[in-house]
Each structure stands twice: as structure tokens, then as C-alpha cells.
XYZ file of C-alpha atoms in Angstrom:
677
model
C -21.496 -11.548 28.505
C -24.020 -8.667 28.359
C -24.933 -7.609 24.847
C -24.652 -3.940 23.920
C -26.526 -1.870 21.397
C -24.715 -0.319 18.398
C -22.981 2.885 19.572
C -24.769 6.035 18.472
C -21.519 7.328 16.967
C -21.390 4.414 14.522
C -24.942 5.087 13.390
C -24.166 8.764 12.882
C -21.095 7.934 10.792
C -23.043 5.497 8.632
C -24.188 6.825 5.263
C -27.473 4.930 5.519
C -30.808 5.835 7.101
C -31.553 4.596 10.608
C -34.962 3.212 11.552
C -35.976 1.718 14.914
C -39.002 -0.478 15.444
C -40.615 -2.655 18.081
C -40.678 -6.441 17.936
C -44.170 -6.342 16.419
C -42.897 -4.165 13.560
C -44.158 -0.740 14.704
C -41.834 2.144 13.738
C -40.470 3.934 16.839
C -37.604 5.908 15.278
C -37.171 7.572 11.882
C -34.169 9.842 11.236
C -33.661 12.634 8.700
C -31.933 10.306 6.216
C -34.970 8.015 6.280
C -37.186 11.012 5.501
C -34.941 11.923 2.567
C -34.775 8.343 1.304
C -38.488 7.386 1.430
C -40.168 10.802 1.232
C -42.185 10.339 4.455
C -41.703 12.565 7.494
C -41.282 11.040 10.951
C -44.770 12.301 11.914
C -46.254 10.257 9.056
C -44.626 6.935 9.912
C -43.829 6.718 13.661
C -46.440 4.487 15.241
C -47.235 2.830 11.906
C -46.206 -0.746 10.934
C -43.053 -0.848 8.823
C -44.728 -3.452 6.590
C -46.922 -0.632 5.240
C -43.855 0.585 3.339
C -43.203 -2.861 1.842
C -44.519 -4.478 -1.312
C -47.104 -7.250 -0.723
C -44.582 -10.041 -1.296
C -42.174 -8.441 1.220
C -44.721 -8.040 4.023
C -44.750 -11.745 4.966
C -40.958 -11.863 4.783
C -40.734 -8.855 7.110
C -42.756 -10.690 9.755
C -40.526 -13.768 9.429
C -37.390 -11.647 9.822
C -38.610 -10.229 13.159
C -39.407 -13.755 14.368
C -35.918 -14.940 13.374
C -34.403 -11.900 15.102
C -36.084 -12.884 18.401
C -35.114 -16.542 18.130
C -31.628 -16.467 16.602
C -30.613 -13.119 18.214
C -28.429 -12.343 15.216
C -27.677 -9.536 12.754
C -29.222 -9.952 9.286
C -28.241 -8.450 5.913
C -30.679 -8.561 2.972
C -32.056 -6.597 -0.001
C -35.668 -5.453 -0.449
C -37.741 -3.484 -2.925
C -39.710 -0.677 -1.261
C -41.919 2.119 -2.541
C -41.079 5.820 -2.268
C -43.867 8.207 -1.320
C -43.933 9.433 -4.937
C -44.609 5.895 -6.197
C -41.148 5.067 -7.524
C -39.490 1.801 -6.492
C -36.275 1.717 -4.484
C -33.780 -1.122 -4.172
C -32.697 -1.146 -0.509
C -29.805 -2.848 1.315
C -30.868 -3.599 4.905
C -28.959 -4.422 8.100
C -31.297 -5.585 10.882
C -29.783 -5.597 14.395
C -31.366 -6.506 17.775
C -31.856 -3.796 20.416
C -31.223 -4.939 24.002
C -32.238 -3.685 27.423
C -29.869 -3.689 30.408
C -30.915 -7.252 31.334
C -30.022 -8.656 27.918
C -33.587 -8.918 26.603
C -34.387 -8.021 23.004
C -36.782 -5.086 23.058
C -36.751 -4.023 19.439
C -34.784 -3.810 16.229
C -32.445 -1.291 14.632
C -32.566 -1.141 10.851
C -29.867 0.648 8.854
C -30.821 0.967 5.183
C -28.896 2.088 2.087
C -30.474 3.056 -1.238
C -28.898 0.945 -4.014
C -31.116 2.269 -6.809
C -28.658 4.819 -8.220
C -25.742 2.484 -7.508
C -27.324 -0.227 -9.657
C -28.095 2.244 -12.458
C -24.446 3.307 -12.533
C -23.340 -0.333 -12.363
C -25.518 -1.227 -15.362
C -24.111 1.734 -17.299
C -20.573 0.668 -16.432
C -21.299 -2.884 -17.529
C -22.589 -1.582 -20.875
C -19.487 0.577 -21.273
C -17.305 -2.399 -20.356
C -19.009 -4.519 -23.020
C -18.298 -1.825 -25.633
C -14.701 -1.578 -24.431
C -14.190 -5.338 -24.638
C -15.696 -5.377 -28.114
C -13.237 -2.686 -29.247
C -10.233 -4.500 -27.769
C -11.326 -7.754 -29.358
C -11.041 -6.107 -32.781
C -7.401 -5.095 -32.192
C -4.888 -7.300 -34.050
C -2.226 -7.110 -31.316
C -2.589 -9.350 -28.284
C -3.966 -7.373 -25.325
C -3.801 -8.716 -21.770
C -5.092 -6.866 -18.686
C -3.940 -7.847 -15.179
C -4.960 -6.741 -11.699
C -2.539 -5.298 -9.119
C -1.284 -8.806 -8.249
C -0.363 -9.631 -11.852
C -3.339 -11.974 -12.288
C -5.109 -12.105 -15.660
C -8.422 -10.200 -15.861
C -8.967 -9.878 -19.624
C -7.711 -11.320 -22.923
C -8.796 -10.092 -26.306
C -9.287 -12.561 -29.165
C -5.677 -12.169 -30.351
C -4.360 -12.863 -26.840
C -6.530 -15.978 -26.506
C -5.130 -17.265 -29.794
C -1.588 -16.438 -28.692
C -1.918 -18.305 -25.380
C -4.000 -21.064 -26.931
C -6.535 -20.773 -24.096
C -9.776 -18.892 -23.482
C -10.200 -16.250 -20.802
C -12.692 -18.526 -19.026
C -9.838 -21.005 -18.412
C -7.003 -18.659 -17.450
C -8.825 -15.704 -15.872
C -7.619 -15.092 -12.311
C -4.359 -16.985 -12.834
C -0.936 -15.292 -12.518
C 0.448 -14.019 -15.817
C 3.818 -15.618 -14.941
C 2.283 -19.039 -15.604
C 2.055 -18.174 -19.303
C 4.607 -15.439 -20.072
C 8.152 -14.652 -18.933
C 10.707 -11.960 -19.602
C 13.286 -12.753 -22.259
C 16.299 -14.636 -20.984
C 18.953 -12.390 -19.457
C 16.620 -9.558 -18.472
C 17.510 -7.836 -15.184
C 14.215 -8.787 -13.554
C 13.944 -12.452 -12.713
C 10.200 -12.610 -13.310
C 7.438 -10.882 -15.231
C 5.957 -9.958 -11.819
C 8.893 -7.604 -11.209
C 8.220 -5.711 -14.440
C 4.498 -5.397 -13.665
C 5.214 -4.053 -10.170
C 7.756 -1.516 -11.483
C 5.261 -0.243 -14.063
C 2.516 0.170 -11.450
C 4.710 1.549 -8.666
C 6.548 4.080 -10.843
C 3.525 4.797 -13.082
C 5.445 4.430 -16.326
C 5.404 2.404 -19.535
C 7.954 -0.365 -20.042
C 9.065 -1.764 -23.402
C 10.308 -5.315 -22.904
C 10.818 -8.516 -24.907
C 8.649 -11.380 -23.615
C 8.551 -15.137 -24.188
C 5.592 -17.456 -24.178
C 5.677 -20.429 -21.844
C 3.941 -23.151 -23.822
C 4.295 -26.838 -24.583
C 4.591 -26.521 -28.347
C 8.047 -25.580 -29.494
C 6.887 -23.102 -32.107
C 5.178 -21.127 -29.336
C 8.478 -20.458 -27.545
C 8.524 -17.207 -29.530
C 9.936 -13.901 -28.406
C 7.677 -10.877 -28.845
C 7.965 -7.142 -28.280
C 5.613 -5.732 -25.688
C 4.600 -2.576 -23.862
C 3.502 -2.757 -20.226
C 1.411 0.235 -19.140
C -0.119 0.956 -15.700
C -3.914 0.974 -15.760
C -6.213 2.206 -12.987
C -9.979 2.209 -13.602
C -11.951 4.898 -11.745
C -13.726 2.311 -9.592
C -10.517 0.827 -8.143
C -7.983 1.906 -5.554
C -5.137 -0.179 -6.968
C -3.646 -0.068 -10.435
C -3.314 -3.005 -12.777
C -1.495 -3.258 -16.094
C -2.258 -3.479 -19.806
C 0.215 -5.588 -21.784
C 0.193 -5.204 -25.568
C 2.173 -7.908 -27.389
C 2.873 -7.151 -31.014
C 2.679 -9.804 -33.705
C 5.852 -10.533 -35.664
C 7.960 -13.510 -36.632
C 10.210 -14.709 -33.828
C 13.059 -15.559 -36.194
C 13.344 -12.018 -37.511
C 13.285 -10.613 -33.980
C 15.856 -12.972 -32.535
C 18.373 -11.816 -35.148
C 17.537 -8.129 -34.817
C 19.972 -6.021 -32.841
C 18.254 -2.673 -33.204
C 15.608 -0.708 -31.326
C 12.847 -0.038 -33.905
C 12.169 3.519 -32.700
C 15.641 5.022 -32.330
C 17.736 2.771 -34.580
C 20.258 2.053 -31.799
C 20.920 -1.311 -30.158
C 18.226 -2.899 -28.039
C 18.306 -4.486 -24.573
C 19.000 -8.000 -25.861
C 22.102 -6.880 -27.735
C 23.287 -4.879 -24.734
C 22.967 -7.859 -22.390
C 24.896 -10.077 -24.810
C 27.762 -7.551 -25.080
C 27.641 -6.812 -21.354
C 28.027 -10.502 -20.560
C 31.044 -10.705 -22.889
C 32.604 -7.650 -21.182
C 32.025 -9.165 -17.748
C 33.598 -12.445 -18.869
C 36.708 -10.633 -20.123
C 36.948 -8.780 -16.804
C 36.961 -12.110 -14.938
C 39.233 -14.077 -17.265
C 41.632 -11.432 -18.593
C 41.480 -8.722 -15.938
C 40.187 -6.129 -18.386
C 38.301 -3.118 -17.041
C 35.337 -1.546 -18.745
C 32.734 1.075 -17.802
C 28.972 0.923 -17.880
C 26.561 3.875 -17.883
C 22.861 3.853 -16.997
C 21.167 7.027 -18.313
C 17.671 8.222 -17.469
C 16.142 11.438 -18.819
C 14.784 13.997 -16.338
C 11.465 15.756 -17.054
C 10.769 13.520 -20.077
C 7.336 12.644 -18.679
C 6.292 16.298 -18.980
C 6.721 16.129 -22.764
C 4.811 12.855 -23.018
C 1.954 14.091 -20.820
C 1.750 17.499 -22.503
C 2.183 16.589 -26.161
C 1.571 12.838 -26.418
C 3.742 9.781 -27.056
C 4.363 10.574 -30.724
C 6.069 13.847 -29.795
C 7.906 12.081 -26.975
C 9.231 9.572 -29.517
C 10.505 12.434 -31.689
C 12.337 13.878 -28.673
C 13.959 10.500 -27.938
C 15.349 10.344 -31.479
C 16.941 13.779 -31.074
C 18.389 12.845 -27.671
C 19.943 9.733 -29.232
C 21.652 11.950 -31.834
C 23.106 14.106 -29.052
C 24.421 11.084 -27.132
C 25.935 9.544 -30.265
C 27.862 12.769 -30.839
C 29.624 12.281 -27.495
C 30.725 8.680 -28.108
C 33.502 7.027 -30.059
C 32.740 4.504 -32.791
C 33.475 1.492 -30.584
C 31.088 2.521 -27.770
C 27.803 0.634 -27.606
C 24.640 2.710 -27.092
C 21.403 0.833 -26.341
C 17.862 1.713 -25.401
C 16.646 -0.173 -22.338
C 13.058 0.969 -22.733
C 11.086 4.192 -22.318
C 13.520 7.049 -21.686
C 16.288 4.841 -20.264
C 19.538 4.162 -22.126
C 22.762 2.256 -21.497
C 26.303 2.822 -22.732
C 29.094 0.238 -22.698
C 32.651 1.616 -22.910
C 35.252 -1.104 -23.456
C 38.788 -0.807 -22.045
C 37.955 2.498 -20.412
C 38.801 3.856 -16.959
C 36.515 5.815 -14.635
C 38.120 9.203 -15.335
C 37.577 8.956 -19.089
C 34.055 7.621 -18.596
C 33.274 10.441 -16.186
C 34.310 13.060 -18.765
C 32.115 11.408 -21.412
C 29.158 11.273 -18.991
C 29.595 14.934 -18.035
C 29.753 15.857 -21.732
C 26.483 14.011 -22.370
C 24.788 15.757 -19.429
C 25.997 19.190 -20.539
C 24.896 18.765 -24.153
C 21.441 17.436 -23.236
C 20.988 20.215 -20.664
C 21.827 22.851 -23.297
C 19.352 21.350 -25.795
C 15.821 22.801 -26.113
C 13.094 20.722 -27.721
C 10.458 22.713 -29.645
C 6.909 21.620 -30.477
C 4.027 23.866 -31.591
C 5.590 27.054 -30.218
C 6.428 25.327 -26.952
C 9.997 24.760 -25.816
C 10.912 21.980 -23.399
C 14.031 21.542 -21.302
C 15.188 18.048 -20.381
C 18.305 16.816 -18.649
C 19.938 13.478 -17.881
C 21.005 11.626 -14.754
C 23.733 9.006 -15.235
C 24.931 6.177 -13.051
C 28.492 4.915 -13.676
C 29.779 1.466 -12.679
C 33.158 -0.203 -13.247
C 32.897 -3.639 -14.870
C 35.391 -5.780 -12.974
C 35.705 -9.046 -11.063
C 33.377 -7.973 -8.211
C 30.269 -8.591 -10.344
C 29.140 -12.192 -10.727
C 26.339 -11.588 -13.218
C 24.929 -8.801 -15.369
C 21.687 -8.699 -13.382
C 23.516 -7.340 -10.314
C 25.497 -4.959 -12.509
C 22.348 -3.516 -14.088
C 20.641 -3.111 -10.732
C 23.591 -1.275 -9.181
C 23.914 0.980 -12.241
C 20.205 1.773 -11.950
C 20.672 2.569 -8.259
C 23.642 4.851 -9.079
C 21.437 6.662 -11.604
C 18.734 7.052 -8.927
C 21.344 8.535 -6.584
C 22.318 11.062 -9.261
C 18.659 12.107 -9.436
C 18.469 12.384 -5.646
C 21.565 14.586 -5.628
C 19.908 17.143 -7.912
C 19.581 15.625 -11.438
C 21.617 16.654 -14.488
C 24.715 14.932 -13.094
C 26.606 11.647 -12.875
C 27.265 9.400 -9.925
C 30.105 6.865 -9.877
C 29.485 3.761 -7.798
C 32.241 2.804 -5.364
C 32.537 -0.194 -3.072
C 31.993 2.093 -0.091
C 28.909 3.756 -1.589
C 26.537 3.193 1.291
C 23.661 5.194 -0.238
C 23.512 3.008 -3.352
C 23.764 -0.237 -1.419
C 21.014 0.980 0.873
C 18.822 1.956 -2.089
C 19.449 -1.423 -3.710
C 18.499 -3.213 -0.481
C 15.384 -1.075 -0.105
C 14.209 -1.964 -3.600
C 14.555 -5.634 -2.678
C 12.552 -4.985 0.493
C 9.781 -3.195 -1.379
C 9.245 -6.204 -3.639
C 9.047 -8.490 -0.591
C 6.665 -6.151 1.230
C 4.353 -5.836 -1.777
C 4.150 -9.635 -1.943
C 3.619 -9.889 1.826
C 0.679 -7.473 1.632
C -0.916 -9.251 -1.306
C -0.505 -12.748 0.147
C -0.994 -11.896 3.858
C 2.465 -13.109 4.821
C 2.905 -10.781 7.786
C 2.509 -12.041 11.361
C 1.269 -10.102 14.389
C 3.292 -10.274 17.596
C 2.664 -8.483 20.866
C 4.724 -7.288 23.845
C 2.960 -6.873 27.162
C 2.875 -3.517 28.957
C 2.460 -4.171 32.687
C 1.201 -1.892 35.497
C 3.580 -0.973 38.329
C 1.475 0.501 41.112
C -2.116 -0.355 40.346
C -4.203 -3.438 39.743
C -5.363 -2.519 36.243
C -5.824 -4.525 33.096
C -2.998 -5.712 30.896
C -1.791 -3.627 27.958
C 0.031 -4.820 24.860
C 1.834 -3.253 21.902
C 1.233 -4.880 18.519
C 4.495 -5.619 16.701
C 4.756 -6.575 13.036
C 6.920 -9.469 11.891
C 7.756 -10.949 8.481
C 8.674 -14.656 8.190
C 12.197 -15.033 6.779
C 11.493 -18.358 5.062
C 13.757 -20.312 7.430
C 11.490 -20.492 10.458
C 12.563 -17.132 11.848
C 10.852 -13.754 12.065
C 12.164 -10.430 10.755
C 11.337 -7.429 13.012
C 9.668 -4.350 11.542
C 12.761 -2.230 12.127
C 14.492 -4.099 9.304
C 11.954 -3.206 6.619
C 9.885 -0.202 7.751
C 12.534 2.379 6.661
C 12.234 1.043 3.101
C 8.438 1.008 3.374
C 8.494 4.630 4.506
C 10.847 5.749 1.749
C 8.676 4.159 -0.942
C 5.406 5.338 0.667
C 3.766 2.025 1.491
C 3.611 2.388 5.297
C -0.004 3.533 5.130
C -0.964 0.307 3.354
C 0.871 -1.690 6.020
C -0.957 0.277 8.753
C -4.280 -0.609 7.113
C -3.341 -4.291 7.034
C -2.337 -4.324 10.708
C -5.309 -2.341 12.033
C -7.852 -4.426 10.151
C -6.438 -7.672 11.513
C -6.185 -6.380 15.072
C -9.834 -5.287 15.033
C -10.890 -8.661 13.663
C -8.793 -10.383 16.356
C -10.530 -8.341 19.062
C -13.929 -9.163 17.569
C -13.119 -12.874 17.297
C -11.860 -13.183 20.897
C -14.155 -10.629 22.509
C -15.553 -13.156 24.973
C -12.148 -14.163 26.418
C -10.137 -10.915 26.566
C -11.666 -9.133 29.553
C -8.189 -9.202 31.139
C -6.809 -7.072 28.285
C -7.377 -3.368 28.740
C -5.593 -1.969 25.689
C -3.892 -3.161 22.503
C -1.702 -0.445 20.972
C -1.193 -0.223 17.205
C 1.618 1.953 15.834
C 0.652 4.372 13.067
C 3.184 5.993 10.748
C 3.422 9.695 10.033
C 2.275 8.964 6.474
C -0.998 7.513 7.796
C -1.543 10.404 10.215
C -1.216 12.889 7.347
C -3.273 10.843 4.869
C -6.963 11.791 4.735
C -7.668 8.651 2.686
C -6.371 6.598 5.636
C -8.703 8.515 7.989
C -11.687 7.669 5.766
C -10.579 4.039 5.530
C -10.454 3.788 9.340
C -13.971 5.193 9.721
C -15.330 2.714 7.179
C -13.419 -0.157 8.826
C -14.761 0.691 12.281
C -18.348 1.030 11.090
C -18.135 -2.365 9.378
C -16.348 -4.191 12.253
C -18.450 -4.614 15.421
C -15.495 -4.917 17.815
C -14.933 -3.435 21.289
C -13.213 -0.275 20.096
C -12.261 0.863 23.614
C -9.617 -1.878 23.652
C -7.826 -0.235 20.729
C -5.151 2.416 21.184
C -3.268 4.141 18.383
C 0.375 4.868 19.121
C 1.819 7.830 17.223
C 5.260 9.345 17.559
C 5.648 12.850 18.850
C 7.433 13.856 15.634
C 4.671 12.506 13.367
C 1.960 14.204 15.417
C 3.609 17.626 15.385
C 4.585 17.414 11.706
C 0.931 16.768 10.817
C -0.683 18.601 13.750
C -3.956 19.606 12.074
C -4.444 16.160 10.509
C -3.427 14.449 13.757
C -5.988 16.385 15.814
C -8.702 15.741 13.238
C -7.940 12.009 13.243
C -7.758 11.801 17.041
C -11.124 13.555 17.392
C -12.825 11.253 14.865
C -11.469 8.111 16.554
C -12.298 9.252 20.088
C -15.988 9.168 19.212
C -15.662 5.378 19.202
C -13.756 5.172 22.497
C -10.374 4.588 20.843
C -7.430 5.840 22.908
C -4.110 7.403 21.900
C -0.540 7.094 23.116
C 2.233 9.583 22.311
C 5.349 7.526 21.564
C 8.999 8.603 21.972
C 7.897 11.411 24.265
C 10.724 13.692 25.338
C 12.747 13.269 22.142
C 11.548 16.623 20.756
C 12.989 19.939 21.812
C 9.583 21.270 22.886
C 7.767 18.124 23.986
C 5.898 19.677 26.920
C 4.559 22.488 24.759
C 2.981 19.950 22.428
C 0.827 18.342 25.130
C -1.676 21.195 25.215
C -2.282 20.692 21.488
C -2.765 16.905 21.513
C -5.613 14.998 23.146
C -3.847 11.767 24.184
C -4.196 9.275 27.041
C -0.670 7.904 27.482
C 2.859 9.241 27.313
C 5.402 6.611 26.326
C 8.746 7.986 27.461
C 11.559 7.740 24.925
C 13.790 4.748 25.689
C 16.944 6.896 25.628
C 15.942 8.218 29.076
C 15.165 4.764 30.505
C 17.982 2.368 29.570
C 20.571 3.768 31.993
C 18.337 5.811 34.280
C 19.701 4.118 37.418
C 23.140 5.623 36.741
C 22.294 8.926 35.041
C 20.955 11.804 37.142
C 19.964 13.845 34.070
C 17.744 11.025 32.824
C 16.242 10.738 36.291
C 15.454 14.450 36.386
C 13.887 14.298 32.912
C 11.642 11.353 33.796
C 10.566 12.935 37.100
C 9.617 16.088 35.185
C 7.558 14.053 32.681
C 5.791 12.235 35.537
C 4.904 15.530 37.213
C 3.468 16.979 33.998
C 1.554 13.747 33.283
C 0.049 13.599 36.773
C -0.999 17.231 36.493
C -2.797 16.621 33.210
C -4.315 13.237 34.048
C -2.143 11.254 31.625
C -0.693 7.792 32.248
C 3.027 7.193 31.710
C 4.716 4.184 30.097
C 8.457 3.536 30.296
C 9.869 1.341 27.521
C 13.147 -0.608 27.306
C 12.993 -1.683 30.950
C 15.528 -4.495 31.208
C 16.685 -4.662 34.864
C 15.006 -4.905 38.266
C 16.997 -1.865 39.450
C 15.538 0.306 36.694
C 12.042 -1.014 37.354
C 12.252 -0.270 41.100
C 13.505 3.250 40.415
C 10.639 3.908 37.988
C 8.114 2.577 40.513
C 9.360 5.069 43.041
C 9.046 7.905 40.543
C 5.364 7.110 39.971
C 5.573 5.617 36.469
C 2.313 3.790 35.739
C 3.421 1.086 33.252
C 6.638 -0.538 32.069
C 7.485 -2.378 28.879
C 10.623 -4.347 28.199
C 12.445 -7.648 28.130
C 12.595 -7.791 31.945
C 8.960 -8.908 32.188
C 8.003 -10.000 28.686
C 9.577 -10.650 25.307
C 7.480 -10.220 22.139
C 5.389 -13.292 21.326
C 2.639 -14.175 18.811
C -0.537 -12.165 19.421
C -2.502 -15.210 20.616
C -0.146 -15.344 23.608
C -2.186 -12.409 24.960
C -5.111 -14.780 25.488
C -3.219 -16.207 28.481
C -3.890 -14.468 31.808
């Protein structure tokens, strides 16, 4: 296969300087960034040996690198020290790449260089700051543990090492769940759940934890705060866990929250279990409330946690004033509370909940001449025989509270068996946890469905489809989990995962995929409108030497029009690398044809609603003929999806459709199936 030189577009997008030289080391090209980096103009260096810019000990190595380039015909990455024109020394990261002529002969070398001098200075300063930070944390009496975004241990202070009985050098990089668990009966089954909630929702959690250790006296319960933590040099947050020292015996008998003086989570779960048992054995009915304050974070962020704590104490007084003596009020953590009403029906509980909301809404919290307004959202759940454990009950109550917030805040929402929104929210939360784990542990699988030409002998196309193993040998299609991913804003991360692996697959199989013309990757509207995703794609392309012309991004008409400016900017930046674009679900919008003049795409994928029954629906036929006419007039190719019968395929062929996709010719299969001709 003929070798090709690095595309000029990639070099332009690179942040490094670009230098070209002959095989004997003579400089033949010197761009503006090279002038800025080394201080020499192109007139001063072109025609001169590159070794003249190297230190004496690097000159011999430079000659050896050119010899290796000719013999091994490979790309090399290495660091060098080189002198600036003003005499200062630069630390340089080099990428040396062969330059080829049309016959496949090496005729020179391309050298892309990056100045690491300032980067290393900043790194050294950060390391010094980190040493100071670690020293400070080591002096803290409470146990401090820092984890990364996966829940793996990154740092232990001295108190934490003593608590775990192991040094950081032995446990660093290991999952925190191997050493610590949530207290028995907590709603989350694992410490990982609590860490993910803290990071995803960017809030502090106050939870009781247990040590998992061999010695019995270490099976102690401790209070803890879990706080999200994102250093400036990282894209993903981690957590800081502070575990406070106290005697386990005194805690295990305590029933009170130390801040507010009301019951704590452990007491609540004990009483809740007793209420659930009485509902099962004696048919009694009770009510459970899950209360979350609205706008509480504003007070914390504006005035600090101490003022936020003072507000919580006043809110507790308001809630207590609405409850009878036999009601149980507990703090779950942060600004979340629970209320257990024994032998109470939904009407009475609803009146109490509304009273709480009204009184909190009327309250104004004052601090240093500032007045704050907070409100409460409450989820109500009947405690009856339908619940098998308190974990499910707590989760549904939390979901009902979330629904109250979605409906406008400062209100209550009563869960009913037919409450589809809450069940859906509950299911989506479960999906999000699975998707987070799938991203971290690379559990997704790539499938592909072929897109075949109808009237021309062109290369094969394929649409990349995402699948998630179900644990029983089956695969879950993306349609089952992408709505949850979209609602919780993680589709862009999934798009990054997919695109990176498709590019690496193209690069790995480049020598055996000449029969494949295009592989289409679906992008979500969130990615199209996310400038950080655009930057990620540019960096990924520059660092992945694949055949970019085989990649096509498939975007829906709705996503493109919703983010028109961002979509056009992204399309333009990707087209510089030969990447193509397909407009999916075309025809579903009310002004589809008007959008074509604003979008630079290559393919129109006609919405499946016009294809499924086209052989028996004259309106669908007229719509598809109209799309074909517009596409032919603008030079676009058309793709019909959901083609499942020969009759439909023959009709589409007669209309001039270029490609079809559907179960008639191919069912989705693992991506490697595309290697077959």
C-alpha cells in the first residue's frame, strides 16, 4: 500500500513548530512557529544542517536518527535539549516522520517540535505545591482520603494510613470499596454509589462508613463527609473523604444528628424497617416524606458552610412546628431530610407536607444585611406491602422528590403505582450508574450495520451501533440507555468513547479495509453544541494517523438546526481532514428542505417513517421522490433506512435512491464483521 505524507491540515492544526529536512539533515522548511520557538528566521537556517542547532552530545544522535528513519521507515518520538538564538536552553519534544515521494521512496523528514520548557517549569511548581499540600494534610488529625473519578485511592494522610493499617504505597490505585463500605442499611449498596453521586451532583454527602478489616476492633463505624474535588489540571472530578475520629461504641448508640439535634440516618432506617414490617405483617399503612431544600446551595456558596449550617438549624425548627410529637424527623445528610408518619393516610400527609412547604417558603433567612429565600420539594410515598425493602422505598421517595423539583419546586409529589415519570426517573438513575461503569471499564461493544449501494458499484458503507453487554451473553441496544444518557448529560462522553475506538479500528485495519468506503458514527446534539467536544475531536485526529476520509459523522436534522452555528463550525473544522457528514432523520422537520442550504453535508438519510410502508402509501412515495429530486440537484447522496422487504427495495431503486440500510440485506453484527468482503 502506498505511503502518504502527513496531511497539511494536520500540521496546521498542531500547536508545534514544523521543520522539514533532507535525508542528510539539511533544513528545507522552517515555519513561523519554528522562528518563534528558536529565534532564527527561515533565511538564517534553510540550507543549513539541523545539527547546528543541537548541543554537541545531540549531534551524533541526530545523525543516527536519520539513519534509523531510512532503514526502519518509522515515526519516532523523543526529547532533546536545543539552544535558542539568545543562548537559553530549550527542552523540546520531537516527532520525526518520513516524507515520501509518489513511488514510495523516502525523500526527507518532517519534524514537528513542541517546547516543553515552560511546561516543565509549571510542572515543577505544581509538584512543590503538591508537596506542601500533602504536608498540610498529613498534619490533620482526621483521616483524609482522596480518590480519582473511578473511586480509586490516590492519597492518604498519616491518620488515614493508621486507620486502614496500610501505607499509601501499598493501597494507592486500589478501589476504596476494598477497604471501606457504607454502614449497613444505607440506600446505596456500595461506597462507589455515594462517590458517584457526590461527583455527578457536585455536592457534599454526610454518611456513616465502616472499615473492612480483619481485626474485629477495626469494624468501627465512623462519621464522614464526601466532597467532590476537581484539580485544575484534570477534566474529571474525584472525591475527598474526611473520616472523623470518635469511639465506635458511642456512635452506635447515638440516635441524633450532631448538627441539628434531630434523628440521624441510622435511626431513620431502623424505624423505617419496623414500619415496613408492620405494613407487611399487620396491614398497617404509614407515610414517608423525602424533603430536599431548593436554593440551599446559594447560601452555602455565598456565605460559607457555617452560615449554611445555621440556616439548616432554623429550617429544622420550622419543620418541627408542623409535626406531631409521634412523627420522626431525620436528617439524611446535607440539606436532605426524611419524615416518618405512622398510621397516617395520604390526605393527612399531603396537608402536613403542604404546610411545611408554605412555612419554609414564607421564611426569609438573614445574614450580614442579606436576605435569602429558600423553599422545599417533598416526595411522598405510602409504606405498604408493595415495598420489599427500605432501599427501594428510599429510592422511590427520592425520585418523587426529584419530580416535585421538575414540576416547579416548592411543592409535593405523591407517588402512585401508575406514576410513569417516577418509575422512568428511577430506571434512568440505574442506567446512569451502569453507563458510568461501562465508560470507566470499557464495557461497551461496537457493532455495525452495512449500508449497501443500489445502482452503482461503489464501496460499502456501515453505520456504527453501540451495544452494552447485559451480563447474560446478550447485547443491549443503544436505544435502551441513550435517553437516560441524554437526560443526565453524558452522551458527549459516550460519543468520545465511540469515535476514539472507531478511529483506532480504522488505523489498525487500514491495510485490509479498501472495500469499505465510509463508517458512520452518530453524534448527539449535546456533542454538536459542545465546544469542548470539538476541541477533543481535533486533538484526537491530530494524534491518530488514520484514514480520516473513511469516517462520516451522522447528525440528526433536529440537532443540527438547534445548534446551527456550532454545527457549521464543527462541520467546517472536520472537513479539512476529509471527514464526511450525513444528515439523519431527514424529512422529519417541518422545514427540512430549507435547512439544506445552511448545512454542508454529503448524505441525506431519509427518515424511516417514510420508508417502512412506502410501497402502499402514495404520500410517502411523493415525499421520497421530492427528496431524491432535491438531493440530485444539490449533488447529495440519499440513504433509505428501515428497508425490510424486496418490494420496498425495488421501489426505492426505481426512484433513484443511492443506498439502502435495513434487515433485508444485513442485520447489525460486531464491527469486525466489516472486514469480510
